[in-house]
PDB file of C-alpha atoms in Angstrom:
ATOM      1  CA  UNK A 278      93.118  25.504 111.102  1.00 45.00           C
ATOM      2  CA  UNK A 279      93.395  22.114 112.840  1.00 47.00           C
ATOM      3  CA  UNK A 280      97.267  21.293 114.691  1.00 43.00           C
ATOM      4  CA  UNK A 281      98.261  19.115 112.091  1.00 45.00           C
ATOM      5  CA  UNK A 282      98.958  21.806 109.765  1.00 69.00           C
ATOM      6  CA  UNK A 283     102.330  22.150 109.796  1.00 83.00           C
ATOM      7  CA  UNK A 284     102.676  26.266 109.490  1.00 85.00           C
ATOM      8  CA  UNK A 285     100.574  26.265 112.254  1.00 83.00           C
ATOM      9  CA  UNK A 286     102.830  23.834 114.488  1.00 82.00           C
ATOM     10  CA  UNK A 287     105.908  25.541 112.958  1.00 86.00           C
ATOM     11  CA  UNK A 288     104.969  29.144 114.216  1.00 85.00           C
ATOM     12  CA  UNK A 289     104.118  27.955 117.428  1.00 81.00           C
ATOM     13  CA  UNK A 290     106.611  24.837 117.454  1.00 81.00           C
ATOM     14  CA  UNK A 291     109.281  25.095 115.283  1.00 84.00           C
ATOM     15  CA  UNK A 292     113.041  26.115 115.453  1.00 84.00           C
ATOM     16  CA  UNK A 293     113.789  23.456 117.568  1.00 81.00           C
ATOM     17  CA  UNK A 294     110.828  24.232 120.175  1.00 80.00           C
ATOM     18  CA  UNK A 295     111.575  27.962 120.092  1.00 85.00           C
ATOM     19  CA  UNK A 296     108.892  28.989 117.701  1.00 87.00           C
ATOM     20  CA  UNK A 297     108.317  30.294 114.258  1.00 89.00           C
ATOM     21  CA  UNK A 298     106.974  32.797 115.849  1.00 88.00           C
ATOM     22  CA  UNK A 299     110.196  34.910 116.811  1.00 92.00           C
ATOM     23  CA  UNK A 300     110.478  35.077 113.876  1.00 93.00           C
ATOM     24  CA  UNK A 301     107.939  37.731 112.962  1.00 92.00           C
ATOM     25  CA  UNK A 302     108.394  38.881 116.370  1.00 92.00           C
ATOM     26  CA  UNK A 303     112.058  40.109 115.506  1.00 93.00           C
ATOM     27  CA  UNK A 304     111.044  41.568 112.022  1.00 93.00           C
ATOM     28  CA  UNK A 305     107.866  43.539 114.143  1.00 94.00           C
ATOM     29  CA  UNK A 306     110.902  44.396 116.844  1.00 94.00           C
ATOM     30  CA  UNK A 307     112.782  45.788 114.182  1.00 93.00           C
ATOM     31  CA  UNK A 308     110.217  47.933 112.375  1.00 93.00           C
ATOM     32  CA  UNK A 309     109.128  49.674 115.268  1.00 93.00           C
ATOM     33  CA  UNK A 310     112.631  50.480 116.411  1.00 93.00           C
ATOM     34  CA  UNK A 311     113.370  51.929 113.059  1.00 92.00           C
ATOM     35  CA  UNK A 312     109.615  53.736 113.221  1.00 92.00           C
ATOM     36  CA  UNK A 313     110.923  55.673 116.646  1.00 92.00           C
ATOM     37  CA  UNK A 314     114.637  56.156 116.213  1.00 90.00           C
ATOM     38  CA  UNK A 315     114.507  57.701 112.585  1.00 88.00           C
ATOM     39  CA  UNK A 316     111.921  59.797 113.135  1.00 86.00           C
ATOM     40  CA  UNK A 317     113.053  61.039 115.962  1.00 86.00           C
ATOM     41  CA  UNK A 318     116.520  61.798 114.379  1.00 84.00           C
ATOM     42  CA  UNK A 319     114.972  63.539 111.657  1.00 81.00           C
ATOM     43  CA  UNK A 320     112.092  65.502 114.045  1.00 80.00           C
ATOM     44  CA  UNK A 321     109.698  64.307 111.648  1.00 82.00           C
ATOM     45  CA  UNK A 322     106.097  64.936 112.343  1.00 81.00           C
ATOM     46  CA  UNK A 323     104.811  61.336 112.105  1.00 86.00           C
ATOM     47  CA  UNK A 324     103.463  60.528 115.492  1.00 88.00           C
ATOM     48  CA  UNK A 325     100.613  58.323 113.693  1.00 90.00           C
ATOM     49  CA  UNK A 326     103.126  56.202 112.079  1.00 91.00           C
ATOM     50  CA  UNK A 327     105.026  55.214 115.347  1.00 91.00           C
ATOM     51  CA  UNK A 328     101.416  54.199 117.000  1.00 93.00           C
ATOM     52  CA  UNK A 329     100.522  52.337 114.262  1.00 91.00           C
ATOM     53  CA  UNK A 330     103.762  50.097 114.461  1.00 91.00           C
ATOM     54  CA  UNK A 331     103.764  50.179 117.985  1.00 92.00           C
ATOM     55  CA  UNK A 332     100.160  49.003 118.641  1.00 93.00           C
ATOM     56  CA  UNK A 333      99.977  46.593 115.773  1.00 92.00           C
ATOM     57  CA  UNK A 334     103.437  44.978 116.989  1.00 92.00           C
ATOM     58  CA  UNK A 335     101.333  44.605 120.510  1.00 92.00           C
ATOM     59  CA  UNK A 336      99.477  41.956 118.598  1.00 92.00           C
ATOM     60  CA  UNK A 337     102.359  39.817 118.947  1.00 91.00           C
ATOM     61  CA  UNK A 338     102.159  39.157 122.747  1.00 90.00           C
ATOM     62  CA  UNK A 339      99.204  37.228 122.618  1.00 89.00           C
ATOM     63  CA  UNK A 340     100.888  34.681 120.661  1.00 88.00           C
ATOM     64  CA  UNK A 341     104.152  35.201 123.572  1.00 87.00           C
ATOM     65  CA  UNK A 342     101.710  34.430 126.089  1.00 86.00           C
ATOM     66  CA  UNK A 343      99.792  31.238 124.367  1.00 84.00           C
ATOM     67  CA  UNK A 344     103.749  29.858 123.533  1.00 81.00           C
ATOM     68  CA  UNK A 345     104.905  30.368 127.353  1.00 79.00           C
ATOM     69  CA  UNK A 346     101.678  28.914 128.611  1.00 80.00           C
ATOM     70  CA  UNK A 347     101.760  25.531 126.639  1.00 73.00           C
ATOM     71  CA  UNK A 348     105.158  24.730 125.952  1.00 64.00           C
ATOM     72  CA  UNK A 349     104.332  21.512 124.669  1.00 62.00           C
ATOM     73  CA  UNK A 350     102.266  20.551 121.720  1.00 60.00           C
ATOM     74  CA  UNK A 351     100.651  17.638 123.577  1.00 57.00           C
ATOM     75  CA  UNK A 352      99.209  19.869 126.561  1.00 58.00           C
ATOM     76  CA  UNK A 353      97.870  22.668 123.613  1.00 55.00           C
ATOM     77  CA  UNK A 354      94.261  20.894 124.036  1.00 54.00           C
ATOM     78  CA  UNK A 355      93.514  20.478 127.257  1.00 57.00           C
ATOM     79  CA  UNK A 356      94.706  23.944 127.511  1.00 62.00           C
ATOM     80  CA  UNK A 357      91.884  26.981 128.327  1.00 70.00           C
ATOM     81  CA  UNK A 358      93.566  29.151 125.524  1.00 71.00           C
ATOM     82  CA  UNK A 359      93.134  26.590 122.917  1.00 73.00           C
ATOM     83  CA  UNK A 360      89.848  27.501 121.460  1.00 79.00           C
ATOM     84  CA  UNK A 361      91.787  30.575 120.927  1.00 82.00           C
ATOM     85  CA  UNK A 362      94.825  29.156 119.331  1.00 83.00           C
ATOM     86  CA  UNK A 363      93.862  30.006 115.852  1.00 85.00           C
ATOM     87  CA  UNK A 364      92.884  33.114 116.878  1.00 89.00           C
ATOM     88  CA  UNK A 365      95.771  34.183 118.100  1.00 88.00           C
ATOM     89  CA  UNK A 366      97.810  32.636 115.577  1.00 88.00           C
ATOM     90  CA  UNK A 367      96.291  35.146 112.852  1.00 89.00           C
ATOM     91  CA  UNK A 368      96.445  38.333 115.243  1.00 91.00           C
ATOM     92  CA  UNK A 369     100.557  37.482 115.500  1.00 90.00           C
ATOM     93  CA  UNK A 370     100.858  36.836 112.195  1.00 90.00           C
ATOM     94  CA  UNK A 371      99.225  40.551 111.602  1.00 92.00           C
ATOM     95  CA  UNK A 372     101.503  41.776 114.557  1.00 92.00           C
ATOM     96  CA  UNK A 373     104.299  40.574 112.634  1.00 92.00           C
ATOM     97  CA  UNK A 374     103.530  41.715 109.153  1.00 92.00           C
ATOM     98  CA  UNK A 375     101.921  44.802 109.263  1.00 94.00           C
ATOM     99  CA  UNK A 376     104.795  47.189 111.700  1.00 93.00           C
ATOM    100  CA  UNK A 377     107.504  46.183 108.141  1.00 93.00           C
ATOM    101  CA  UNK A 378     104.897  47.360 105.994  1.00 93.00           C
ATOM    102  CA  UNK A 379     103.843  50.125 107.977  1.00 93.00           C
ATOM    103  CA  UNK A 380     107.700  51.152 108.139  1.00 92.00           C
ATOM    104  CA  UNK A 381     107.862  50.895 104.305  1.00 92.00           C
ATOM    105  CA  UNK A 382     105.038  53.248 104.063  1.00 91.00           C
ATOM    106  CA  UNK A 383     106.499  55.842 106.540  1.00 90.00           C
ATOM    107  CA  UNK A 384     109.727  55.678 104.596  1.00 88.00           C
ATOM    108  CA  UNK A 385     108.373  55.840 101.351  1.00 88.00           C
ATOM    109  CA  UNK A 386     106.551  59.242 102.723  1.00 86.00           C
ATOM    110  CA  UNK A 387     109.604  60.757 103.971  1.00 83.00           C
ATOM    111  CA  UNK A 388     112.319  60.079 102.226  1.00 82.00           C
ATOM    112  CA  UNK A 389     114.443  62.276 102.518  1.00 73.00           C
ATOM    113  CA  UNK A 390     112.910  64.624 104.565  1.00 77.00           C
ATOM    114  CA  UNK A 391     113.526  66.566 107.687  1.00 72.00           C
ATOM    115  CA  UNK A 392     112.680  69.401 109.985  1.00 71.00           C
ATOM    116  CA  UNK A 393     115.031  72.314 110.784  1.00 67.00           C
ATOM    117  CA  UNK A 394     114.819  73.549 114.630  1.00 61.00           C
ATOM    118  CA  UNK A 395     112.562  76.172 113.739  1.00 56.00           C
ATOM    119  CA  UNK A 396     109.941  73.457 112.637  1.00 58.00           C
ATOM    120  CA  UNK A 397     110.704  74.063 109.061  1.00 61.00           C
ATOM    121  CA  UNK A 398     111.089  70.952 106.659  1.00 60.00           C
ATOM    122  CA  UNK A 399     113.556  70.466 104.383  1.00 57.00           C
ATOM    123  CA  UNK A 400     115.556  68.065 101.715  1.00 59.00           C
ATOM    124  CA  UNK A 401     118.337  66.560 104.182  1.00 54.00           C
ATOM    125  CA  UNK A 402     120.259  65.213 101.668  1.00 49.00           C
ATOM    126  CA  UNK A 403     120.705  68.930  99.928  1.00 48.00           C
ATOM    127  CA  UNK A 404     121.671  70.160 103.640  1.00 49.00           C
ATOM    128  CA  UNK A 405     119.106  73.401 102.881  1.00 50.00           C
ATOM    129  CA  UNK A 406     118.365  73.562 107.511  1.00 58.00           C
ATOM    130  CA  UNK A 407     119.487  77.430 107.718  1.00 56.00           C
ATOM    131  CA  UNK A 408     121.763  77.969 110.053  1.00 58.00           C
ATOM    132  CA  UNK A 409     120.235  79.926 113.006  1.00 57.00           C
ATOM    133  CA  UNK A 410     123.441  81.607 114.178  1.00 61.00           C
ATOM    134  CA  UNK A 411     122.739  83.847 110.472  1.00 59.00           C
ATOM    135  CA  UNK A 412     120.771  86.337 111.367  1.00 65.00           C
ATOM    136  CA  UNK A 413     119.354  87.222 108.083  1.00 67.00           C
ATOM    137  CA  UNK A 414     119.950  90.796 107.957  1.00 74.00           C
ATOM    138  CA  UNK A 415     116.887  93.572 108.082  1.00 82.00           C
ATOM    139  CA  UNK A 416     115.988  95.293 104.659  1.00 84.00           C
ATOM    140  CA  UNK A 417     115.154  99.047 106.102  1.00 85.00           C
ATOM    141  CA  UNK A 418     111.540 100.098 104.651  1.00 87.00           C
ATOM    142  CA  UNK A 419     111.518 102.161 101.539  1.00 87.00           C
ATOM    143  CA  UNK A 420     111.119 106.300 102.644  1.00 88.00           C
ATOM    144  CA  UNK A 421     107.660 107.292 101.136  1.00 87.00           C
ATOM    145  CA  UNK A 422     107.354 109.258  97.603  1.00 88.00           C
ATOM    146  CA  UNK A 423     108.061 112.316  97.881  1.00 84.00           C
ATOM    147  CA  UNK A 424     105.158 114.565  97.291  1.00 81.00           C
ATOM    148  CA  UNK A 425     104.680 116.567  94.031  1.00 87.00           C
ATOM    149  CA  UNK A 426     106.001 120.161  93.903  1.00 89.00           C
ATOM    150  CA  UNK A 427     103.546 122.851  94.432  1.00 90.00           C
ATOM    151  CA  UNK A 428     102.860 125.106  91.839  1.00 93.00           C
ATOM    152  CA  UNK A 429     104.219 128.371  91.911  1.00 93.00           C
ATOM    153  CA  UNK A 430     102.157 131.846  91.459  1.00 93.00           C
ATOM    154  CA  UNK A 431     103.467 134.560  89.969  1.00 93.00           C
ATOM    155  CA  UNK A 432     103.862 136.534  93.108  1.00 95.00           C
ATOM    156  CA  UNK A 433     106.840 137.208  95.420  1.00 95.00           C
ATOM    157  CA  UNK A 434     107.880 138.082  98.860  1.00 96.00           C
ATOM    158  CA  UNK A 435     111.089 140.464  98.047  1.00 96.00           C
ATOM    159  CA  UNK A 436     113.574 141.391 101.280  1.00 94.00           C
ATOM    160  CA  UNK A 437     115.116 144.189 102.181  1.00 91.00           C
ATOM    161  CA  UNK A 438     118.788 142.778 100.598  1.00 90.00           C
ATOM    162  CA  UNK A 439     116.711 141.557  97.098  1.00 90.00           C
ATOM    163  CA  UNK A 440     116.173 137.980  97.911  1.00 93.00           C
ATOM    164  CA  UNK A 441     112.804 136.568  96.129  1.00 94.00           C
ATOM    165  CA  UNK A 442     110.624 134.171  98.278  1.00 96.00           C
ATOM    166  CA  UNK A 443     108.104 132.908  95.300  1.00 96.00           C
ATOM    167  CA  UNK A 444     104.294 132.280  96.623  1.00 96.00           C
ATOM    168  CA  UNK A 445     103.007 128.863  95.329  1.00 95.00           C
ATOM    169  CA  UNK A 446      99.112 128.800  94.316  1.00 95.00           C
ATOM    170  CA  UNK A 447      96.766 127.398  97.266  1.00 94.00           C
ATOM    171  CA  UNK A 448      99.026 128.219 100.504  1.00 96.00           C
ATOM    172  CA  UNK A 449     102.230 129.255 101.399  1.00 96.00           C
ATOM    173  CA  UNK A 450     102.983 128.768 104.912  1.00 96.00           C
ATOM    174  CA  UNK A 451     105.796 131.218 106.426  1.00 96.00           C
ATOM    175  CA  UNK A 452     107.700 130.910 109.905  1.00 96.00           C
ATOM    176  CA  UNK A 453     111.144 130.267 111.528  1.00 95.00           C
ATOM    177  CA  UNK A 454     110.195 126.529 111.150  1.00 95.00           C
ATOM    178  CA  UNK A 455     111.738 123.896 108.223  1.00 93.00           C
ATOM    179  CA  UNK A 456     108.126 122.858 107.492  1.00 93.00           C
ATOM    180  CA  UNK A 457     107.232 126.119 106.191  1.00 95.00           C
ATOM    181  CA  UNK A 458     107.515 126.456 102.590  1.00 95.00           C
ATOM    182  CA  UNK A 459     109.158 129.936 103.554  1.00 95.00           C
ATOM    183  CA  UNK A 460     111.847 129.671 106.049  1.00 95.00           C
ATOM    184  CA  UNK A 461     112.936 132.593 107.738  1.00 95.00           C
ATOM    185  CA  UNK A 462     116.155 132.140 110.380  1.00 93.00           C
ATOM    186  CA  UNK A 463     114.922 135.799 112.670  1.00 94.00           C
ATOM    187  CA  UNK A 464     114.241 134.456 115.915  1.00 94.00           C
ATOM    188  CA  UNK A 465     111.034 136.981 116.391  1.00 95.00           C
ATOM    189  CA  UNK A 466     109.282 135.160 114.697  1.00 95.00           C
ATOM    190  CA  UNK A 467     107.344 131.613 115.586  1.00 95.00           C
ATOM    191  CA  UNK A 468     107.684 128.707 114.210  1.00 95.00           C
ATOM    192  CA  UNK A 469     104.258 129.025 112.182  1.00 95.00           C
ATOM    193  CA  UNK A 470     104.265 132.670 111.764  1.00 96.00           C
ATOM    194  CA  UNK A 471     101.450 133.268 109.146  1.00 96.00           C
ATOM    195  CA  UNK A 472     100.370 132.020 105.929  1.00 96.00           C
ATOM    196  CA  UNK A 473      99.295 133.576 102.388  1.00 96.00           C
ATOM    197  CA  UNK A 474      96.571 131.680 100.407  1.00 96.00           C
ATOM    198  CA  UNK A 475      95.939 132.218  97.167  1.00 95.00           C
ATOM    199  CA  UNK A 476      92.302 132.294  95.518  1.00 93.00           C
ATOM    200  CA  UNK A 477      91.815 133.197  91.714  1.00 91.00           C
ATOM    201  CA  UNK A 478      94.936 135.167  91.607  1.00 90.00           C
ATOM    202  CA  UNK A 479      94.190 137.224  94.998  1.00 94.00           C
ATOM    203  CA  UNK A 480      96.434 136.591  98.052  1.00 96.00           C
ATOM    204  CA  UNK A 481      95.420 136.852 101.653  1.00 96.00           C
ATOM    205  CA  UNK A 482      97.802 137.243 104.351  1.00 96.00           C
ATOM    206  CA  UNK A 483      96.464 135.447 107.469  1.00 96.00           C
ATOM    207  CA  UNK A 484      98.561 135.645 110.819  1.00 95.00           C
ATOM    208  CA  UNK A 485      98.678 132.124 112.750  1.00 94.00           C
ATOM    209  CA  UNK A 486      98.077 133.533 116.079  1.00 92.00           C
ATOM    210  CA  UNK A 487     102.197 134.621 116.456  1.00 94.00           C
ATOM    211  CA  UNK A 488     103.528 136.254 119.555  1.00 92.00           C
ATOM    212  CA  UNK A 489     105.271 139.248 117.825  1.00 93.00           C
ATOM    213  CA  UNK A 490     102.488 139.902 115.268  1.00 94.00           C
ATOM    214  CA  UNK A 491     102.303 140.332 111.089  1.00 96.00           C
ATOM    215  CA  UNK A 492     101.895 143.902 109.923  1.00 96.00           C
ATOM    216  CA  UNK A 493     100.840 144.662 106.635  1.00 96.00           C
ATOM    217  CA  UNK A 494     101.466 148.537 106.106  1.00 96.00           C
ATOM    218  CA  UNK A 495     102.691 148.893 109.392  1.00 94.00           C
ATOM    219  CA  UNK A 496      99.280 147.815 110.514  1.00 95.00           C
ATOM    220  CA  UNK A 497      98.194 144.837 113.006  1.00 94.00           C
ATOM    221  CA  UNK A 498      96.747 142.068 110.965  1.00 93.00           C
ATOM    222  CA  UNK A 499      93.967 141.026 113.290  1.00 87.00           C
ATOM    223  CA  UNK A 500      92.330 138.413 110.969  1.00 83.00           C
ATOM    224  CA  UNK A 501      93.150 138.689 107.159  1.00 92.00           C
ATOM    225  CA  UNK A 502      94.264 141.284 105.003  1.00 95.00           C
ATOM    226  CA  UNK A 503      93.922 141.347 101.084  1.00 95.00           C
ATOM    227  CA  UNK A 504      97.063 141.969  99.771  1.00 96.00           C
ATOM    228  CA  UNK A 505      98.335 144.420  97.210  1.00 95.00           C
ATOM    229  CA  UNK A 506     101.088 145.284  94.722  1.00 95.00           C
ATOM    230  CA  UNK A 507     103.864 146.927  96.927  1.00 95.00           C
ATOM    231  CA  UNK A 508     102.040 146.193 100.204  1.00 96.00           C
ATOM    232  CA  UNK A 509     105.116 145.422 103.140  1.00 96.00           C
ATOM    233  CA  UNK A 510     104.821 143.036 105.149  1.00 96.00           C
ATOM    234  CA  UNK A 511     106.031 142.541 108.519  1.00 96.00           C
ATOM    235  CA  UNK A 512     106.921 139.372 110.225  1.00 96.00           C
ATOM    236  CA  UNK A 513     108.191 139.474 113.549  1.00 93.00           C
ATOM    237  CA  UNK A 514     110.256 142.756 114.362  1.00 94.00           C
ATOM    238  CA  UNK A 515     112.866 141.994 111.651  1.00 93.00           C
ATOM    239  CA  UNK A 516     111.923 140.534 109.330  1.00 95.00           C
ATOM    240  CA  UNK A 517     110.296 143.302 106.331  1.00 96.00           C
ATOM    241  CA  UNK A 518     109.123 142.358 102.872  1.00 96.00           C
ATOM    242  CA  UNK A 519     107.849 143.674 100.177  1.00 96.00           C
ATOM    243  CA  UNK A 520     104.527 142.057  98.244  1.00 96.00           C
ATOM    244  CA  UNK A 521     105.027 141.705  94.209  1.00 95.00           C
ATOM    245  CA  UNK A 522     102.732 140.232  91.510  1.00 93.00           C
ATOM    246  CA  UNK A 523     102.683 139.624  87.444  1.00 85.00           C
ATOM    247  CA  UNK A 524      99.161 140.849  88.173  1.00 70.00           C
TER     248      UNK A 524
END
């Protein structure tokens, strides 16, 4: 590069003494405004993108600062900076090119794109940003599966006005609470009264520690009694029933 090539007078000459040079220093100017204001319009994560313009752009001023130092052509070699001329005449030229091309690239990447509030993106041009005053409403959880029925043994608790409690095989738990499987509304009685469990077709009557006591025969069940056909059983001071089974 010697100064009678003309591009290289042109850029630093040309445009009636202004400079070529403004040239690609508006086009850099303009790239790197576009860089910053779109994507920060759109929220866009593209923080590399606007450094890259913005430092490569920064080439330019070396080439502002060799133009406002020599202003004429005729002082350019007697000049310290001109060993450095064609130097700097390459760097502009870079700071000039590469911030359009870099904004091509960014805009080729995100067309179309933005980011909702919530740091979501989505297609702006479909308008798909939800709006954040809709709540979307809450789906209550599914209630659990019931369990399985329990089988039923062919035994029964019978009351004193006929009504059949039916004993299920394993345990039946009886009380004054609704967890029981045999609810009894006599307030003597506790909430988990006793229980009968059933082994190989023989029932046990087992007292759960209640404060008005289980009689089986008109006798105190202390731990567990065996029970048998047309035993009566006593829960609480009202409550009287009478044992029954196929067996």
């Amino acid at each position: 590069m010697t100064a009678t090539n003309q591009f290289f007078v042109w850029y630093y000459y040309g445009l009636g003494g202004i400079g070529g040079w403004v040239l690609f220093f508006l086009l850099a100017l303009a790239a790197v405004i576009y860089l910053l204001y779109d994507s920060q319009k759109r929220r866009l994560p593209a923080v590399g993108w606007r450094m890259g313009g913005i430092l490569v752009a920064c080439l330019m001023l070396l080439t502002i600062i060799y133009r406002f130092t020599i202003n004429d052509p005729l002082d350019a070699l007697s000049s310290p900076l001109a060993p450095y001329a064609e130097l700097i005449f390459y760097l502009g030229m870079l700071g000039g090119v590469l911030p359009p091309l870099i904004a091509v690239g960014y805009y080729v990447t995100f067309q179309g794109m933005a980011v909702c509030k919530d740091g979501h993106m989505y297609e702006a041009a479909l308008g798909l940003c939800p709006d954040p005053s809709h709540r979307p409403i809450p789906v209550p959880p599914s209630p659990p599966p019931a369990p399985p029925p329990k089988p039923k043994a062919q035994a029964w608790l019978v009351a004193q006005d006929g009504h059949n409690y039916q004993l299920y095989l394993g345990e039946t738990t009886l009380g004054r609470s609704a967890r029981n499987d045999i609810r009894f509304d006599d307030s003597t009685m506790s909430r988990e009264h006793a229980k009968i469990v059933e082994e190989n077709g023989h029932f046990r009557l087992i007292d759960l520690g209640s404060a008005n006591g289980t009689r089986v025969n008109n006798r105190i069940v202390r731990q567990t009694v065996l029970l048998e056909q047309d035993d009566v059983v006593q829960l609480g001071d009202n409550t009287v029933l009478r044992f029954l089974t196929s067996r």
